[in-house]
Coordinates of N, CA and C in Angstrom, one line a residue:
L7 N 11.4 -9.3 9.0 CA 12.0 -8.2 8.3 C 13.5 -8.1 8.5
Q8 N 13.9 -8.4 9.7 CA 15.3 -8.4 10.0 C 16.0 -9.4 9.2
D9 N 15.4 -10.6 9.0 CA 16.0 -11.6 8.2 C 16.0 -11.2 6.7
L10 N 14.9 -10.6 6.3 CA 14.7 -10.2 4.9 C 15.8 -9.2 4.5
I11 N 16.1 -8.2 5.3 CA 17.1 -7.2 4.8 C 18.5 -7.7 5.0
Q12 N 18.7 -8.9 5.5 CA 20.0 -9.5 5.6 C 20.2 -10.7 4.6
T13 N 19.2 -10.8 3.7 CA 19.2 -11.9 2.8 C 19.6 -11.5 1.4
G14 N 20.4 -12.3 0.7 CA 20.7 -12.1 -0.7 C 21.2 -10.7 -1.0
A15 N 20.6 -10.2 -2.1 CA 21.0 -8.9 -2.6 C 20.7 -7.7 -1.7
L16 N 19.8 -8.0 -0.8 CA 19.4 -6.9 0.2 C 20.5 -6.7 1.3
K17 N 21.3 -7.7 1.5 CA 22.3 -7.7 2.5 C 23.4 -6.6 2.1
G18 N 23.7 -5.7 3.0 CA 24.7 -4.7 2.7 C 24.1 -3.5 2.1
M19 N 22.8 -3.5 1.8 CA 22.2 -2.3 1.2 C 21.8 -1.2 2.2
N20 N 22.1 -1.5 3.5 CA 21.9 -0.5 4.6 C 20.4 -0.1 4.7
Y21 N 19.5 -1.1 4.8 CA 18.1 -0.9 5.0 C 17.8 -0.8 6.4
G22 N 16.9 0.1 6.8 CA 16.3 0.2 8.1 C 14.8 -0.2 8.1
I23 N 14.2 -0.3 9.2 CA 12.9 -0.8 9.4 C 12.1 0.2 10.3
V24 N 10.8 0.4 9.9 CA 9.8 1.1 10.7 C 8.7 0.0 10.9
H25 N 8.5 -0.4 12.2 CA 7.5 -1.4 12.4 C 7.0 -1.3 13.8
F26 N 5.7 -1.5 14.0 CA 5.0 -1.6 15.3 C 4.2 -2.8 15.4
E27 N 4.1 -3.4 16.5 CA 3.2 -4.6 16.7 C 1.7 -4.0 16.7
S28 N 0.9 -4.7 16.0 CA -0.5 -4.3 15.9 C -1.4 -5.4 16.5
P29 N -2.7 -5.1 16.7 CA -3.6 -6.0 17.4 C -4.3 -7.0 16.4
D30 N -3.8 -7.0 15.2 CA -4.5 -7.9 14.2 C -4.6 -9.3 14.7
E31 N -5.8 -9.9 14.4 CA -6.1 -11.2 14.9 C -5.2 -12.3 14.3
R32 N -4.6 -12.1 13.1 CA -3.7 -13.1 12.5 C -2.3 -12.7 12.7
S33 N -2.0 -11.7 13.5 CA -0.6 -11.2 13.8 C 0.0 -10.6 12.6
I34 N -0.7 -10.1 11.7 CA -0.2 -9.4 10.5 C 0.0 -7.9 10.9
D35 N 1.2 -7.4 10.6 CA 1.6 -6.0 10.9 C 2.0 -5.3 9.6
N36 N 1.8 -4.0 9.6 CA 2.4 -3.2 8.5 C 3.8 -2.7 8.9
A37 N 4.6 -2.5 7.9 CA 6.0 -2.1 8.1 C 6.6 -1.4 6.9
L38 N 7.6 -0.7 7.1 CA 8.3 0.0 6.0 C 9.8 -0.3 6.1
I39 N 10.4 -0.6 4.9 CA 11.9 -0.6 4.9 C 12.4 0.6 4.0
Y40 N 13.5 1.2 4.4 CA 14.0 2.4 3.8 C 15.5 2.3 3.8
K41 N 16.2 3.0 2.9 CA 17.6 3.1 2.9 C 18.1 4.1 3.9
K42 N 18.9 3.7 4.8 CA 19.4 4.6 5.9 C 20.5 5.6 5.4
N43 N 21.1 5.3 4.2 CA 22.0 6.2 3.7 C 21.4 7.3 2.8
V44 N 20.0 7.1 2.6 CA 19.3 8.1 1.8 C 18.4 8.9 2.8
F45 N 17.7 8.3 3.8 CA 16.8 8.9 4.6 C 17.1 8.7 6.1
T46 N 16.6 9.7 6.9 CA 16.6 9.6 8.3 C 15.1 9.6 8.7
V47 N 14.7 8.8 9.7 CA 13.4 8.8 10.2 C 13.3 9.8 11.3
T48 N 12.5 10.8 11.2 CA 12.4 11.8 12.2 C 11.1 11.7 13.0
A49 N 10.2 10.9 12.6 CA 9.0 10.7 13.3 C 8.4 9.3 12.8
E50 N 7.8 8.6 13.7 CA 7.2 7.3 13.3 C 6.1 7.0 14.4
A51 N 5.0 6.5 13.9 CA 3.8 6.2 14.8 C 2.9 5.2 14.2
P52 N 2.2 4.4 15.0 CA 1.1 3.6 14.5 C -0.2 4.3 14.8
Y53 N -1.2 4.2 13.9 CA -2.5 4.7 14.1 C -3.5 3.6 14.2
R54 N -4.2 3.5 15.3 CA -5.2 2.4 15.5 C -6.5 2.7 14.8
I55 N -7.0 1.6 14.2 CA -8.3 1.6 13.6 C -9.3 0.9 14.5
S56 N -10.3 1.6 15.0 CA -11.2 1.0 16.0 C -12.3 0.3 15.2
L57 N -12.5 -0.9 15.5 CA -13.7 -1.7 14.9 C -14.5 -2.2 16.0
S58 N -14.7 -1.5 17.1 CA -15.4 -1.9 18.2 C -16.9 -2.2 17.9
E59 N -17.4 -1.5 16.9 CA -18.8 -1.7 16.5 C -19.0 -2.9 15.7
F60 N -17.9 -3.6 15.3 CA -18.0 -4.8 14.5 C -17.5 -6.0 15.3
N61 N -18.2 -6.2 16.5 CA -17.9 -7.3 17.4 C -16.4 -7.2 17.9
D62 N -16.0 -5.9 18.0 CA -14.6 -5.6 18.5 C -13.5 -6.3 17.6
A63 N -13.8 -6.4 16.3 CA -12.7 -7.0 15.5 C -11.5 -6.2 15.5
K64 N -10.4 -6.9 15.2 CA -9.0 -6.2 15.3 C -8.4 -6.2 13.9
T65 N -7.7 -5.1 13.5 CA -7.1 -5.1 12.2 C -5.7 -4.4 12.4
R66 N -5.0 -4.2 11.3 CA -3.7 -3.7 11.3 C -3.7 -2.2 11.5
D67 N -2.7 -1.7 12.3 CA -2.5 -0.3 12.5 C -2.0 0.3 11.1
I68 N -2.3 1.6 10.9 CA -1.6 2.3 9.8 C -0.3 2.8 10.4
V69 N 0.8 2.5 9.6 CA 2.1 2.9 10.1 C 2.5 4.2 9.4
M70 N 2.9 5.2 10.2 CA 3.4 6.5 9.6 C 4.9 6.6 9.8
A71 N 5.6 7.1 8.8 CA 7.0 7.4 8.9 C 7.3 8.7 8.2
K72 N 8.0 9.6 8.9 CA 8.4 10.9 8.3 C 9.9 10.7 7.9
L73 N 10.2 10.7 6.6 CA 11.6 10.5 6.1 C 12.2 11.8 5.7
V74 N 13.4 12.1 6.1 CA 14.1 13.3 5.7 C 15.4 13.0 5.0
N75 N 15.6 13.6 3.9 CA 16.9 13.3 3.1 C 18.0 14.3 3.6
R76 N 19.1 14.1 2.9 CA 20.3 15.0 3.3 C 20.1 16.4 3.0
K77 N 19.2 16.8 2.1 CA 18.9 18.2 1.9 C 17.8 18.7 2.8
K78 N 17.5 17.9 3.8 CA 16.5 18.3 4.8 C 15.1 18.4 4.2
Q79 N 14.8 17.6 3.1 CA 13.5 17.6 2.5 C 12.8 16.4 3.0
S80 N 11.5 16.6 3.3 CA 10.7 15.6 4.0 C 9.7 14.9 3.1
L81 N 9.4 13.7 3.5 CA 8.4 12.9 2.8 C 7.7 12.0 3.8
I82 N 6.4 12.0 3.8 CA 5.6 11.2 4.8 C 5.0 10.0 4.1
V83 N 5.3 8.8 4.7 CA 4.8 7.6 4.1 C 3.8 7.0 5.1
L84 N 2.7 6.5 4.6 CA 1.6 5.8 5.4 C 1.4 4.4 4.8
V85 N 1.7 3.4 5.6 CA 1.6 2.0 5.1 C 0.3 1.4 5.7
N86 N -0.5 0.9 4.7 CA -1.9 0.4 5.1 C -2.1 -1.0 4.7
H87 N -3.0 -1.7 5.5 CA -3.5 -3.0 5.1 C -5.0 -3.0 5.6
F88 N -5.9 -2.5 4.8 CA -7.3 -2.4 5.3 C -7.9 -3.8 5.6
P89 N -9.0 -3.8 6.4 CA -9.6 -5.0 6.7 C -10.0 -5.8 5.5
S90 N -10.0 -7.2 5.6 CA -10.2 -8.0 4.5 C -11.7 -8.1 4.1
R91 N -11.9 -8.8 3.0 CA -13.3 -9.0 2.5 C -13.9 -10.2 3.0
L92 N -13.4 -10.8 4.1 CA -14.0 -12.0 4.7 C -15.5 -11.7 5.1
G93 N -16.3 -12.6 4.6 CA -17.7 -12.5 4.8 C -18.5 -11.8 3.6
G94 N -17.7 -11.4 2.6 CA -18.2 -10.8 1.4 C -17.8 -9.3 1.3
Q95 N -17.7 -8.9 0.1 CA -17.3 -7.5 -0.1 C -18.2 -6.5 0.5
E96 N -19.5 -6.6 0.3 CA -20.5 -5.7 0.8 C -20.6 -5.7 2.3
A97 N -20.7 -6.9 2.9 CA -20.8 -7.0 4.3 C -19.6 -6.5 5.1
S98 N -18.5 -6.6 4.5 CA -17.2 -6.2 5.2 C -16.8 -4.7 4.8
E99 N -17.5 -4.1 3.9 CA -17.2 -2.8 3.4 C -17.1 -1.7 4.6
P100 N -18.1 -1.7 5.5 CA -18.0 -0.7 6.6 C -16.7 -0.7 7.3
K101 N -16.1 -1.8 7.5 CA -14.8 -1.9 8.2 C -13.7 -1.1 7.4
R102 N -13.7 -1.2 6.1 CA -12.8 -0.5 5.2 C -13.1 1.0 5.2
I103 N -14.3 1.3 5.3 CA -14.7 2.7 5.3 C -14.2 3.3 6.6
A104 N -14.3 2.6 7.7 CA -13.8 3.0 9.0 C -12.3 3.3 8.9
A105 N -11.6 2.4 8.2 CA -10.1 2.5 8.1 C -9.8 3.7 7.2
A106 N -10.6 3.9 6.1 CA -10.4 5.0 5.2 C -10.6 6.4 5.9
L107 N -11.5 6.4 6.9 CA -11.8 7.7 7.6 C -10.6 8.0 8.5
V108 N -9.9 7.0 9.1 CA -8.7 7.2 9.8 C -7.6 7.7 8.9
L109 N -7.4 7.1 7.8 CA -6.4 7.5 6.8 C -6.6 8.9 6.4
K110 N -7.8 9.2 6.0 CA -8.1 10.6 5.6 C -7.8 11.6 6.6
H111 N -8.1 11.3 7.9 CA -7.8 12.2 9.0 C -6.3 12.5 9.1
I112 N -5.5 11.4 8.9 CA -4.1 11.5 9.0 C -3.5 12.4 7.9
I113 N -4.0 12.1 6.7 CA -3.5 12.9 5.5 C -3.9 14.4 5.7
D114 N -5.2 14.6 6.1 CA -5.6 16.0 6.2 C -4.8 16.7 7.3
S115 N -4.5 16.0 8.4 CA -3.8 16.6 9.5 C -2.4 16.9 9.1
E116 N -1.7 16.0 8.3 CA -0.4 16.3 7.9 C -0.3 17.4 6.9
A117 N -1.3 17.5 6.1 CA -1.4 18.6 5.1 C -1.6 20.0 5.8
K118 N -2.4 20.0 6.8 CA -2.6 21.2 7.6 C -1.4 21.6 8.3
A119 N -0.6 20.7 8.9 CA 0.6 21.0 9.6 C 1.7 21.5 8.7
D120 N 1.8 20.9 7.5 CA 2.9 21.2 6.6 C 2.4 21.0 5.2
A121 N 1.9 22.0 4.5 CA 1.4 21.9 3.2 C 2.4 21.5 2.1
G122 N 3.7 21.8 2.5 CA 4.8 21.5 1.5 C 5.3 20.1 1.5
T123 N 5.0 19.3 2.5 CA 5.5 18.0 2.5 C 4.6 17.0 1.8
P124 N 5.1 16.2 0.9 CA 4.2 15.3 0.2 C 3.9 14.1 1.1
V125 N 2.7 13.5 0.9 CA 2.3 12.4 1.7 C 1.9 11.2 0.7
I126 N 2.5 10.1 0.9 CA 2.2 8.9 0.1 C 1.5 7.8 1.0
A127 N 0.4 7.4 0.6 CA -0.3 6.3 1.3 C -0.4 5.1 0.4
M128 N 0.1 4.0 0.9 CA 0.2 2.8 0.0 C -0.1 1.6 0.8
G129 N -0.4 0.5 0.0 CA -0.7 -0.8 0.7 C -1.8 -1.6 0.0
D130 N -2.2 -2.6 0.7 CA -3.3 -3.5 0.3 C -4.6 -2.9 0.9
F131 N -5.4 -2.2 0.1 CA -6.6 -1.6 0.7 C -7.8 -2.5 0.7
N132 N -7.6 -3.7 0.1 CA -8.7 -4.7 0.0 C -10.0 -4.1 -0.6
D133 N -9.9 -3.0 -1.3 CA -10.9 -2.4 -2.1 C -10.3 -1.9 -3.4
E134 N -11.1 -1.8 -4.4 CA -10.6 -1.3 -5.7 C -10.8 0.2 -5.8
P135 N -10.1 0.9 -6.7 CA -10.2 2.3 -6.8 C -11.6 2.9 -6.9
T136 N -12.6 2.1 -7.4 CA -13.9 2.7 -7.5 C -14.8 2.3 -6.3
N137 N -14.3 1.6 -5.4 CA -15.1 1.3 -4.2 C -15.2 2.5 -3.2
S138 N -16.2 2.4 -2.3 CA -16.5 3.6 -1.5 C -15.4 4.1 -0.7
S139 N -14.6 3.2 -0.1 CA -13.6 3.6 0.8 C -12.5 4.5 0.1
M140 N -12.3 4.1 -1.2 CA -11.3 4.9 -2.0 C -11.9 6.1 -2.7
D141 N -13.0 5.8 -3.4 CA -13.5 6.8 -4.2 C -14.4 7.9 -3.5
S142 N -15.2 7.5 -2.5 CA -16.0 8.4 -1.8 C -15.4 9.0 -0.5
V143 N -14.8 8.1 0.3 CA -14.2 8.6 1.6 C -12.9 9.4 1.3
L144 N -12.0 8.7 0.6 CA -10.7 9.3 0.4 C -10.7 10.2 -0.8
Q145 N -11.7 10.0 -1.7 CA -11.8 10.8 -2.9 C -10.4 10.7 -3.7
A146 N -9.9 9.5 -3.8 CA -8.6 9.2 -4.4 C -8.9 8.8 -5.8
R147 N -8.7 9.7 -6.7 CA -8.9 9.5 -8.2 C -7.8 9.9 -9.0
D148 N -7.9 9.9 -10.3 CA -6.8 10.3 -11.2 C -7.1 11.7 -11.8
N149 N -8.3 12.3 -11.4 CA -8.6 13.6 -12.0 C -9.2 14.5 -11.0
N150 N -8.8 14.3 -9.7 CA -9.4 15.2 -8.6 C -8.3 16.1 -8.1
E151 N -8.2 17.3 -8.7 CA -7.1 18.2 -8.4 C -7.2 18.8 -7.0
A152 N -8.4 18.7 -6.4 CA -8.6 19.2 -5.0 C -8.3 18.1 -4.0
G153 N -8.2 16.9 -4.4 CA -8.0 15.8 -3.5 C -6.7 15.0 -3.7
I154 N -6.7 13.8 -3.3 CA -5.5 12.9 -3.4 C -5.6 12.2 -4.8
F155 N -4.4 11.9 -5.3 CA -4.2 11.3 -6.6 C -4.0 9.8 -6.4
N156 N -4.8 8.9 -7.1 CA -4.6 7.5 -7.0 C -3.9 7.1 -8.3
A157 N -2.6 6.7 -8.1 CA -1.7 6.4 -9.2 C -2.2 5.2 -9.9
M158 N -3.0 4.3 -9.2 CA -3.4 3.0 -9.9 C -4.8 3.1 -10.5
Y159 N -5.4 4.2 -10.5 CA -6.7 4.4 -11.0 C -6.8 4.1 -12.5
S160 N -5.8 4.6 -13.3 CA -5.8 4.4 -14.7 C -5.5 2.9 -15.0
L161 N -4.7 2.3 -14.2 CA -4.4 0.9 -14.5 C -5.6 0.0 -14.3
K162 N -6.4 0.3 -13.3 CA -7.7 -0.4 -13.2 C -8.6 -0.2 -14.4
Q163 N -8.7 1.0 -14.9 CA -9.5 1.3 -16.1 C -9.0 0.5 -17.3
K164 N -7.8 0.2 -17.3 CA -7.2 -0.6 -18.4 C -7.4 -2.1 -18.2
G165 N -8.0 -2.5 -17.1 CA -8.3 -3.9 -16.8 C -7.1 -4.6 -16.2
E166 N -6.1 -3.9 -15.7 CA -5.0 -4.5 -15.0 C -5.3 -4.7 -13.5
G167 N -4.5 -5.5 -12.9 CA -4.7 -5.7 -11.5 C -3.5 -6.4 -10.8
S168 N -3.5 -6.3 -9.4 CA -2.4 -6.8 -8.6 C -2.8 -8.1 -7.9
H169 N -4.1 -8.5 -8.0 CA -4.6 -9.7 -7.3 C -5.6 -10.3 -8.2
M170 N -5.6 -11.7 -8.2 CA -6.6 -12.4 -9.0 C -7.7 -13.1 -8.1
Y171 N -8.9 -12.8 -8.5 CA -10.0 -13.5 -7.8 C -11.0 -14.0 -8.8
Q172 N -11.1 -15.4 -8.7 CA -12.0 -16.1 -9.6 C -11.6 -15.8 -11.1
K173 N -10.3 -15.8 -11.3 CA -9.7 -15.6 -12.7 C -9.9 -14.2 -13.2
H174 N -10.3 -13.3 -12.3 CA -10.4 -11.8 -12.7 C -9.4 -11.0 -11.9
W175 N -8.7 -10.1 -12.6 CA -7.7 -9.2 -11.9 C -8.5 -8.2 -11.1
T176 N -8.0 -7.9 -9.9 CA -8.5 -6.8 -9.1 C -7.4 -5.9 -8.7
M177 N -7.7 -4.6 -8.5 CA -6.6 -3.7 -8.2 C -6.7 -3.3 -6.7
L178 N -6.3 -4.2 -5.9 CA -6.4 -4.0 -4.4 C -5.2 -3.2 -3.9
D179 N -4.1 -3.3 -4.5 CA -2.9 -2.7 -4.0 C -2.7 -1.3 -4.8
Q180 N -2.7 -0.3 -4.0 CA -2.7 1.1 -4.6 C -1.7 2.0 -3.9
I181 N -1.3 3.1 -4.6 CA -0.5 4.1 -4.1 C -1.1 5.4 -4.3
L182 N -1.4 6.2 -3.2 CA -2.1 7.4 -3.2 C -1.0 8.5 -3.0
I183 N -1.2 9.6 -3.7 CA -0.2 10.7 -3.5 C -0.9 12.1 -3.4
T184 N -0.4 12.9 -2.5 CA -1.0 14.2 -2.4 C -0.6 15.1 -3.6
Q185 N -1.5 16.0 -3.9 CA -1.4 16.8 -5.2 C -0.1 17.6 -5.3
N186 N 0.5 18.0 -4.1 CA 1.8 18.8 -4.2 C 2.9 18.0 -4.9
A187 N 2.9 16.7 -4.8 CA 3.9 15.8 -5.5 C 3.5 15.6 -6.9
V188 N 2.2 15.5 -7.2 CA 1.7 15.3 -8.6 C 2.0 16.6 -9.4
N189 N 1.8 17.8 -8.8 CA 2.0 19.0 -9.5 C 3.4 19.6 -9.3
C190 N 4.2 18.8 -8.7 CA 5.6 19.1 -8.5 C 5.8 20.5 -7.7
R191 N 4.9 20.6 -6.7 CA 5.1 21.8 -5.8 C 5.7 21.4 -4.5
S192 N 6.4 20.3 -4.4 CA 7.0 19.8 -3.2 C 8.4 19.3 -3.6
P193 N 9.2 19.0 -2.6 CA 10.6 18.5 -2.9 C 10.6 17.2 -3.8
Y194 N 9.5 16.5 -3.8 CA 9.4 15.3 -4.6 C 8.3 15.4 -5.6
C195 N 8.6 15.0 -6.9 CA 7.6 15.1 -8.0 C 7.3 13.7 -8.5
Y196 N 6.0 13.4 -8.6 CA 5.6 12.1 -9.2 C 5.9 12.1 -10.7
V197 N 6.6 11.1 -11.1 CA 6.9 10.9 -12.5 C 5.6 10.5 -13.2
S198 N 5.1 11.3 -14.1 CA 3.8 11.0 -14.7 C 3.7 9.7 -15.4
Q199 N 2.6 8.9 -15.1 CA 2.3 7.6 -15.7 C 3.4 6.6 -15.3
S200 N 4.1 6.8 -14.2 CA 5.1 5.8 -13.8 C 4.5 4.6 -13.0
A201 N 3.3 4.8 -12.6 CA 2.7 3.7 -11.8 C 2.6 2.4 -12.5
A202 N 3.0 1.3 -11.9 CA 3.1 0.0 -12.6 C 2.9 -1.1 -11.6
I203 N 2.6 -2.3 -12.2 CA 2.6 -3.5 -11.5 C 3.8 -4.4 -11.9
Y204 N 4.5 -4.8 -10.9 CA 5.7 -5.7 -11.2 C 5.2 -7.1 -11.4
K205 N 5.4 -7.6 -12.6 CA 4.9 -9.0 -12.9 C 5.9 -9.7 -13.8
Q206 N 6.4 -10.8 -13.2 CA 7.4 -11.6 -14.0 C 6.9 -13.1 -14.0
D207 N 7.3 -13.8 -15.0 CA 6.8 -15.2 -15.1 C 7.1 -16.1 -13.8
W208 N 8.3 -15.8 -13.2 CA 8.6 -16.6 -12.0 C 7.7 -16.4 -10.8
M209 N 6.9 -15.3 -10.9 CA 6.1 -14.9 -9.8 C 4.7 -15.5 -9.9
L210 N 4.4 -16.2 -11.0 CA 3.1 -16.6 -11.4 C 2.9 -18.1 -11.4
E211 N 1.6 -18.5 -11.2 CA 1.2 -20.0 -11.2 C 1.4 -20.5 -12.5
T212 N 1.9 -21.8 -12.6 CA 2.0 -22.5 -13.9 C 0.9 -23.6 -13.9
D213 N 0.4 -24.0 -12.8 CA -0.7 -25.0 -12.7 C -1.9 -24.6 -13.6
E214 N -2.4 -25.4 -14.4 CA -3.4 -25.1 -15.4 C -4.6 -24.4 -14.8
K215 N -5.0 -24.9 -13.6 CA -6.2 -24.4 -12.9 C -6.1 -23.0 -12.5
Y216 N -4.9 -22.6 -12.1 CA -4.6 -21.2 -11.6 C -3.6 -20.5 -12.4
K217 N -3.4 -20.9 -13.6 CA -2.3 -20.4 -14.5 C -2.4 -18.8 -14.6
G218 N -1.3 -18.2 -14.4 CA -1.2 -16.7 -14.5 C -1.5 -16.0 -13.3
A219 N -2.0 -16.6 -12.2 CA -2.3 -16.0 -11.0 C -1.0 -15.8 -10.2
P220 N -0.9 -14.9 -9.3 CA 0.3 -14.8 -8.4 C 0.5 -16.0 -7.6
L221 N 1.8 -16.5 -7.6 CA 2.1 -17.7 -6.9 C 2.3 -17.5 -5.4
R222 N 1.4 -17.9 -4.6 CA 1.4 -17.6 -3.2 C 2.3 -18.6 -2.5
T223 N 2.6 -18.3 -1.2 CA 3.4 -19.2 -0.4 C 2.7 -20.4 0.0
F224 N 1.4 -20.2 0.5 CA 0.6 -21.3 0.9 C -0.8 -21.3 0.2
A225 N -1.4 -22.4 0.0 CA -2.8 -22.5 -0.4 C -3.4 -23.4 0.7
G226 N -4.0 -22.8 1.6 CA -4.5 -23.5 2.8 C -3.2 -24.0 3.6
N227 N -3.1 -25.3 3.8 CA -2.0 -25.8 4.5 C -0.9 -26.4 3.5
K228 N -1.2 -26.2 2.2 CA -0.2 -26.7 1.3 C 0.8 -25.7 0.9
Y229 N 2.1 -26.1 1.1 CA 3.2 -25.1 0.8 C 3.5 -25.1 -0.7
L230 N 3.4 -24.0 -1.3 CA 3.6 -23.8 -2.8 C 5.0 -23.3 -3.2
N231 N 5.8 -22.8 -2.1 CA 7.1 -22.3 -2.4 C 7.0 -21.0 -3.3
G232 N 5.9 -20.2 -3.1 CA 5.7 -19.0 -3.8 C 6.0 -17.8 -3.0
Y233 N 5.5 -16.6 -3.5 CA 5.9 -15.4 -2.9 C 4.7 -14.7 -2.2
S234 N 3.6 -14.5 -2.9 CA 2.5 -13.7 -2.4 C 1.3 -13.9 -3.4
D235 N 0.1 -13.8 -2.9 CA -1.1 -13.8 -3.7 C -1.4 -12.4 -4.3
H236 N -0.5 -11.5 -4.0 CA -0.6 -10.1 -4.6 C 0.7 -9.8 -5.3
L237 N 0.6 -9.0 -6.4 CA 1.8 -8.6 -7.1 C 2.2 -7.2 -6.5
P238 N 3.5 -6.9 -6.6 CA 4.0 -5.6 -6.1 C 3.6 -4.5 -7.1
V239 N 3.3 -3.3 -6.5 CA 3.0 -2.1 -7.3 C 4.0 -1.1 -6.9
Y240 N 4.3 -0.2 -7.8 CA 5.3 0.8 -7.6 C 5.1 2.1 -8.4
I241 N 5.7 3.2 -7.9 CA 5.7 4.5 -8.7 C 7.1 5.0 -8.6
L242 N 7.4 6.0 -9.5 CA 8.7 6.7 -9.5 C 8.5 8.1 -9.0
L243 N 9.4 8.5 -8.1 CA 9.4 9.9 -7.7 C 10.7 10.6 -8.1
K244 N 10.7 11.8 -8.4 CA 11.9 12.5 -8.8 C 12.2 13.6 -7.7
Q245 N 13.4 13.6 -7.2 CA 13.7 14.5 -6.1 C 14.2 15.8 -6.8
K246 N 13.7 17.0 -6.3 CA 14.2 18.2 -6.8 C 15.6 18.5 -6.4

């Protein structure tokens, strides 16, 4: 990340990093970059996801950062990378449900501590909006006024996706927002229908067998000079 924020157009943009080492078996961590001239980090913490009942498997911590702007307005960001689907979607689902329970606890705790501060949870959830971890545990939907809003739910319904599996798009990368931002009752307002997937031709495979899929860096041990097997997703927020 230090190299990244000093590379190309990012250099000189005054980015800062929130990062913690996590126990993930592949040494994958979650992290956040933010503009230091826009935000100050007033709190940061990793949240451990215990998978001791699954042969003591290890996964990424959820990273929390509380960002405060010059107007002293707060925004809480939670960066996630839920356990993978290794071994099959159904067999591995309990691990993602365990992660979702931790995430829900964090969101509920933050809302109880300060109902006026919006919370954004984002990342690769390795589940789609309609899977149990997202729909049942987090109750993250596009029509749940009492719960959390899933900005990517409607994109999934349209058949869009951020990741391709067996030539079918899946919506594994999502951004969840508390209702105070959706209803504009917080310092930050979600811009309606701004959720999108960033997809450009240079990010996609041209090989006929995988044409149109995200161009990854490696396929096994073969270096492809690509970017990621996932496409970026984003939303727009308006500051009051």
